[in-house]
mmCIF file of C-alpha atoms in Angstrom:
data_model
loop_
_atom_site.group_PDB
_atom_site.id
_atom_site.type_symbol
_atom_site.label_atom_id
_atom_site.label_comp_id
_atom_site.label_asym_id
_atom_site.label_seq_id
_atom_site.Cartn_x
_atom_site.Cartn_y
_atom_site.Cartn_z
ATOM 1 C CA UNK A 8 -10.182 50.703 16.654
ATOM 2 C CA UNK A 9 -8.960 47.509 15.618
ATOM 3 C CA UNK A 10 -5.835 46.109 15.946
ATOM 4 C CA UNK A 11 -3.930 46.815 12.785
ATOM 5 C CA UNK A 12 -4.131 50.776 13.927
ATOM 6 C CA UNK A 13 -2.272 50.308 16.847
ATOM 7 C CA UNK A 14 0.462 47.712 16.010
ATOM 8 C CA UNK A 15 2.889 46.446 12.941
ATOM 9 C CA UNK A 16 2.763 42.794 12.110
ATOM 10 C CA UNK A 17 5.395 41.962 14.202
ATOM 11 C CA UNK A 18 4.086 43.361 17.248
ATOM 12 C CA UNK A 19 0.810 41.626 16.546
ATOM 13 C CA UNK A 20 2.107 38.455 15.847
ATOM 14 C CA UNK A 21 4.469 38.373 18.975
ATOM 15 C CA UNK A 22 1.209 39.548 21.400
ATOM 16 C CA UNK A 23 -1.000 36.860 20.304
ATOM 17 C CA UNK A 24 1.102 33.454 18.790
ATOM 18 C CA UNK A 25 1.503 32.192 22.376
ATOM 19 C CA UNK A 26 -2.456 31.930 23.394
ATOM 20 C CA UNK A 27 -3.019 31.050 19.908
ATOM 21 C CA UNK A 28 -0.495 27.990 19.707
ATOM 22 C CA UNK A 29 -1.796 26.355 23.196
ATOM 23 C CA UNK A 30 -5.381 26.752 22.265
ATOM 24 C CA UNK A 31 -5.057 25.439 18.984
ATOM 25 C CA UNK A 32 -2.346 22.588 21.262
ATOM 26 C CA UNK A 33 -4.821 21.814 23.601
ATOM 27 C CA UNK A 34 -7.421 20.178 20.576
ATOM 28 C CA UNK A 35 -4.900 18.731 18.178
ATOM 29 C CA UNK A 36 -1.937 17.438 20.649
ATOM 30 C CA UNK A 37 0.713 18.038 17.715
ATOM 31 C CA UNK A 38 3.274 20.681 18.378
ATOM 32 C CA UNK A 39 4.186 21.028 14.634
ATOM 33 C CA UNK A 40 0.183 21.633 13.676
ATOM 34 C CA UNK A 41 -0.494 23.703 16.298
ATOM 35 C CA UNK A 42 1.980 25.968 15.118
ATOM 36 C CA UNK A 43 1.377 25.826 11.765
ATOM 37 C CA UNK A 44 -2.427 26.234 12.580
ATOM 38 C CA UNK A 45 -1.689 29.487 14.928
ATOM 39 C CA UNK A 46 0.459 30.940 12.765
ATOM 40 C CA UNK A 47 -1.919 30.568 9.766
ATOM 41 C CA UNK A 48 -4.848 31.837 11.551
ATOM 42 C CA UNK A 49 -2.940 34.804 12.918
ATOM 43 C CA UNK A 50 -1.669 35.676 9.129
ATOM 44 C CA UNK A 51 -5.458 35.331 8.113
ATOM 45 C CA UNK A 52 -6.753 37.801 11.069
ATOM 46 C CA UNK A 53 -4.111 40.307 10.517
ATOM 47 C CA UNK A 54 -5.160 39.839 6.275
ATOM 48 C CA UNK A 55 -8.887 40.278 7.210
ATOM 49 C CA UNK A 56 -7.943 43.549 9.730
ATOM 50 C CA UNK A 57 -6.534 45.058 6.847
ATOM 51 C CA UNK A 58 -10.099 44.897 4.770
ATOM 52 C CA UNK A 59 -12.313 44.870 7.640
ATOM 53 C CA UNK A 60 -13.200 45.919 10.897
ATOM 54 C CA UNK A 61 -13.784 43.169 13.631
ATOM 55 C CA UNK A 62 -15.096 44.200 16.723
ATOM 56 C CA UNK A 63 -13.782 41.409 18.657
ATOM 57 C CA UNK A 64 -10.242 40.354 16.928
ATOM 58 C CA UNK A 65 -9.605 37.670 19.376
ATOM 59 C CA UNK A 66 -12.668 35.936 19.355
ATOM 60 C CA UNK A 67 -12.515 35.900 15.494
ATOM 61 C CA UNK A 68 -8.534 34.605 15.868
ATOM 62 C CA UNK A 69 -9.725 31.901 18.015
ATOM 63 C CA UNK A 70 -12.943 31.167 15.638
ATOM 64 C CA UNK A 71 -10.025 30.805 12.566
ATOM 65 C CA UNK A 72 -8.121 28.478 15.210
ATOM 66 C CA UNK A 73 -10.974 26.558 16.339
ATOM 67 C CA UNK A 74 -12.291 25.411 12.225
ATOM 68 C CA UNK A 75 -8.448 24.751 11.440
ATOM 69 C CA UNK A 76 -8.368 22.851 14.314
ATOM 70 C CA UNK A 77 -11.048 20.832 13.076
ATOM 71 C CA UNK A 78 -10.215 20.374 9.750
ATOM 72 C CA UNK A 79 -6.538 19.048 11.381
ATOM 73 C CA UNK A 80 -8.764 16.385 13.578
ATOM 74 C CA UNK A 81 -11.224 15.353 10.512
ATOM 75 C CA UNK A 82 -7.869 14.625 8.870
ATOM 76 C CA UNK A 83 -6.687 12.519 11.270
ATOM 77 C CA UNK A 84 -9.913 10.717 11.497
ATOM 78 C CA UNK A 85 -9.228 10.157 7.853
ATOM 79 C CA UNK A 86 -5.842 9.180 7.921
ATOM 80 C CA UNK A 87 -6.431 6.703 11.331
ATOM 81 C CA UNK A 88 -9.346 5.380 9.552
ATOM 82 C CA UNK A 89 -7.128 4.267 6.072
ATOM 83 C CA UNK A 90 -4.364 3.286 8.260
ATOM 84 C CA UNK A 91 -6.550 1.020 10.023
ATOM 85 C CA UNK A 92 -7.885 -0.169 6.957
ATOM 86 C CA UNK A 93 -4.474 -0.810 5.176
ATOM 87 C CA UNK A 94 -3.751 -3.273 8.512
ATOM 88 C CA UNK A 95 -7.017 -5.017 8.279
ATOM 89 C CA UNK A 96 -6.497 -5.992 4.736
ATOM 90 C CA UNK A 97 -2.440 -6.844 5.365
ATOM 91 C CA UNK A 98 -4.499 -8.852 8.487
ATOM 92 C CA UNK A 99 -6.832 -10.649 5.915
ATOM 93 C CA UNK A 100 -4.119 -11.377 3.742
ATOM 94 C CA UNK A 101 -1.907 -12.626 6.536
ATOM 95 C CA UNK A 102 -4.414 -14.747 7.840
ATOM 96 C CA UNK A 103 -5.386 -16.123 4.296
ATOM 97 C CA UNK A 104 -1.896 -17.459 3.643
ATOM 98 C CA UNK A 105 -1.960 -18.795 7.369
ATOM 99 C CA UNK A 106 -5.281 -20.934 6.333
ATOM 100 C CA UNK A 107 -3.661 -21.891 3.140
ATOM 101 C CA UNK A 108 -0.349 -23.192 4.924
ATOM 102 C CA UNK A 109 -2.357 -24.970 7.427
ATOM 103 C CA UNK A 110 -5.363 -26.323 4.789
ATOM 104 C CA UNK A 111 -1.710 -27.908 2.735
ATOM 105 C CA UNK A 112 -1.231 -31.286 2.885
ATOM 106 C CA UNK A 113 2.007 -32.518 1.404
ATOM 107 C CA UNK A 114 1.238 -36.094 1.106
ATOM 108 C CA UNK A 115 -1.722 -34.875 -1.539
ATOM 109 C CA UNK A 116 0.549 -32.821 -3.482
ATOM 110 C CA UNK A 117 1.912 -35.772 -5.062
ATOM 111 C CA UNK A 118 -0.496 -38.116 -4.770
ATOM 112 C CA UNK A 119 -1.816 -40.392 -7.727
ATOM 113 C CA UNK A 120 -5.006 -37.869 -8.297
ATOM 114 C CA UNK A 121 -2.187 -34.921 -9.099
ATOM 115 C CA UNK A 122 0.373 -37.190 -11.119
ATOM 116 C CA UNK A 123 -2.441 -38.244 -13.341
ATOM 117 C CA UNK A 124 -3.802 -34.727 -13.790
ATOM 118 C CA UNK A 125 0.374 -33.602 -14.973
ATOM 119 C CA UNK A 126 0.860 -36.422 -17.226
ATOM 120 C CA UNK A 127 -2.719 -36.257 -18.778
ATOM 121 C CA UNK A 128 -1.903 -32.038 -18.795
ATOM 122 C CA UNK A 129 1.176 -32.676 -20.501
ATOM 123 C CA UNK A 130 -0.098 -35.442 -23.217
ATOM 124 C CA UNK A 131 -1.918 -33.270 -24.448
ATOM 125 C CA UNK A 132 0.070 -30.458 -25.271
ATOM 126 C CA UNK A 133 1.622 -30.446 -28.775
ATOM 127 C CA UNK A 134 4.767 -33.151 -28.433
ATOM 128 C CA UNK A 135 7.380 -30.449 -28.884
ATOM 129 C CA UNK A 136 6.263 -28.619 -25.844
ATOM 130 C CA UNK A 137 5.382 -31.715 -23.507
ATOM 131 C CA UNK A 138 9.235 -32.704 -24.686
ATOM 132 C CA UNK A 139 10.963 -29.383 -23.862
ATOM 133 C CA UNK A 140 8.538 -28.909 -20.820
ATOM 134 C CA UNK A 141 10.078 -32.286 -19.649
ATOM 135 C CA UNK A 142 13.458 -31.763 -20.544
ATOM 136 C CA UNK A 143 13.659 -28.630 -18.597
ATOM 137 C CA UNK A 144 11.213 -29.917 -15.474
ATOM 138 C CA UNK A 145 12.048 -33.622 -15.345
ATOM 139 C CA UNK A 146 15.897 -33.572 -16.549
ATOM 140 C CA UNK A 147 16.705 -30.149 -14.927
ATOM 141 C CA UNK A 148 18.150 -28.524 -18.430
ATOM 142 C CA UNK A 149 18.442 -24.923 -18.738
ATOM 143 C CA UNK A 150 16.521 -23.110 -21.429
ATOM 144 C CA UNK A 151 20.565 -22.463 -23.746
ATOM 145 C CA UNK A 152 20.961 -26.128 -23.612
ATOM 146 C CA UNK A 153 17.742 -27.221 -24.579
ATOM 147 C CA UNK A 154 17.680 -24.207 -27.492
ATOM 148 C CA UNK A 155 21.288 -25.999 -28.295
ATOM 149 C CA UNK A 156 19.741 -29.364 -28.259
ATOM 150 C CA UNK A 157 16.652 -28.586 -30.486
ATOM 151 C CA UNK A 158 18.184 -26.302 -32.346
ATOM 152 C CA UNK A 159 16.054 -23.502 -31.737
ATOM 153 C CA UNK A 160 16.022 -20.127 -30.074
ATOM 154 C CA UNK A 161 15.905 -19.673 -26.300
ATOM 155 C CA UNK A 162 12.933 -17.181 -26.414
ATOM 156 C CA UNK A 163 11.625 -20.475 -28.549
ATOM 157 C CA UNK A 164 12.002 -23.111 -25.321
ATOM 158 C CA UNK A 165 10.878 -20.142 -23.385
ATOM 159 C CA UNK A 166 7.874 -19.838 -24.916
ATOM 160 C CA UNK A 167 7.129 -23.556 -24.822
ATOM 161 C CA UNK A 168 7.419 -23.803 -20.821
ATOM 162 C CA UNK A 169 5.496 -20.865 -20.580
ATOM 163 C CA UNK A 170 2.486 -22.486 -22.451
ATOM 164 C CA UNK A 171 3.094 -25.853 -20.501
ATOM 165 C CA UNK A 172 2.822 -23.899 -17.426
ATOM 166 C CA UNK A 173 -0.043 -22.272 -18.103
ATOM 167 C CA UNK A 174 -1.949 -25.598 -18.991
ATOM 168 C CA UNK A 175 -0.682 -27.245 -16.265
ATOM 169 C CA UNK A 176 -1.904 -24.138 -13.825
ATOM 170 C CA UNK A 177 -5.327 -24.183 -15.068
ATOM 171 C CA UNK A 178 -5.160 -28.272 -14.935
ATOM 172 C CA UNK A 179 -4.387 -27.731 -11.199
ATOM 173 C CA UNK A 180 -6.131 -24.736 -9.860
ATOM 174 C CA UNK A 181 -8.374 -26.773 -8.165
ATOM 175 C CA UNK A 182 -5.453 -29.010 -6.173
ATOM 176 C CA UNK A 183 -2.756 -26.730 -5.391
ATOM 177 C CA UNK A 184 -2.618 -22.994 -3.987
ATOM 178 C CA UNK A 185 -0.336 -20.617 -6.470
ATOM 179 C CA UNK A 186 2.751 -20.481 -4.322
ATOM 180 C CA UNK A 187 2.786 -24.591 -3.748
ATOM 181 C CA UNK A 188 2.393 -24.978 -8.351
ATOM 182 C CA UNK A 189 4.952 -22.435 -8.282
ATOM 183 C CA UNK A 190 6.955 -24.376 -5.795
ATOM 184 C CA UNK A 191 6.328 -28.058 -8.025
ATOM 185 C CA UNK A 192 6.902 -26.338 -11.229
ATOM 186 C CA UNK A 193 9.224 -22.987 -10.738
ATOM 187 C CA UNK A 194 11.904 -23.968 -8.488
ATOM 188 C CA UNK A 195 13.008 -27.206 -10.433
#
């Protein structure tokens, strides 16, 4: 006779949980999963008891304990493994902006090569945005006083140091990393 005959849940439960939690303890070294996994696999033995007899209950229990078990540790594997991925790519990227920084050499950022490439970038933009680009770069205006000025909108100016920007990025993208154009040309 199985199990189920002889006890209630309760009883059941409270003769097996402790075996069952430091088995499945033992494999996954988490208190919290070990009891979740024992007292899952005791819920699904005392289920299957109901439908079917086992012969050997506790070899089945531990069977349950054992592939949850498992499945615990193959998600761990999985977790470690993206974990240690996420801190070899924040590694790369670290080491990336290290190169950069050390590869920067501020006497070339304003050398005569880069000067010439700005002024030739901004000649030949249409004259109203080389002249607010300027204004707002080169005379430190804000966008409202140069809309005042020109008598034009601020989304207007906007627009026009956006598209100087932009020309002046792609003019550059050979000479200077991102954060040093955005260091030349944002923080003005």
């Amino acid at each position: 006779m199985t199990p189920i005959g002889r006890f209630n849940f309760n009883e059941f439960y409270s003769a097996h949980y402790r075996r069952t939690f430091l088995f499945a303890k033992s494999y996954v070294h988490d208190e919290w999963a070990a009891e979740d996994i024992a007292s899952e696999a005791l819920i699904d033995l005392w289920e299957t008891l109901k439908e079917h007899e086992i012969h050997q209950p506790l070899a089945y229990l531990l069977g349950i304990v054992k592939n949850r078990a498992i499945d615990y540790l193959r998600h761990e594997i999985a977790r470690e493994e993206a974990l240690a991925a996420m801190s070899e790519i924040g590694m790369r990227e670290l080491n990336t902006r290290i190169s950069t920084l050390e590869a920067c050499e501020p006497e070339k950022i304003y050398s005569r090569d880069v000067e010439d490439i700005i002024e030739s970038t901004l000649n030949s933009l249409p004259a109203k945005t080389c002249e607010i680009f300027r204004m707002s770069r080169y005379h430190n205006m804000t966008r409202n006083a140069i809309a005042v000025r020109l008598n034009m909108s601020s989304k207007g100016v906007e627009y026009h140091i956006s598209t100087a920007l932009a020309a002046l990025r792609a003019s550059l993208k050979d000479y200077l990393p991102l954060p040093l154009f955005c260091f030349m040309f944002f923080y003005r």
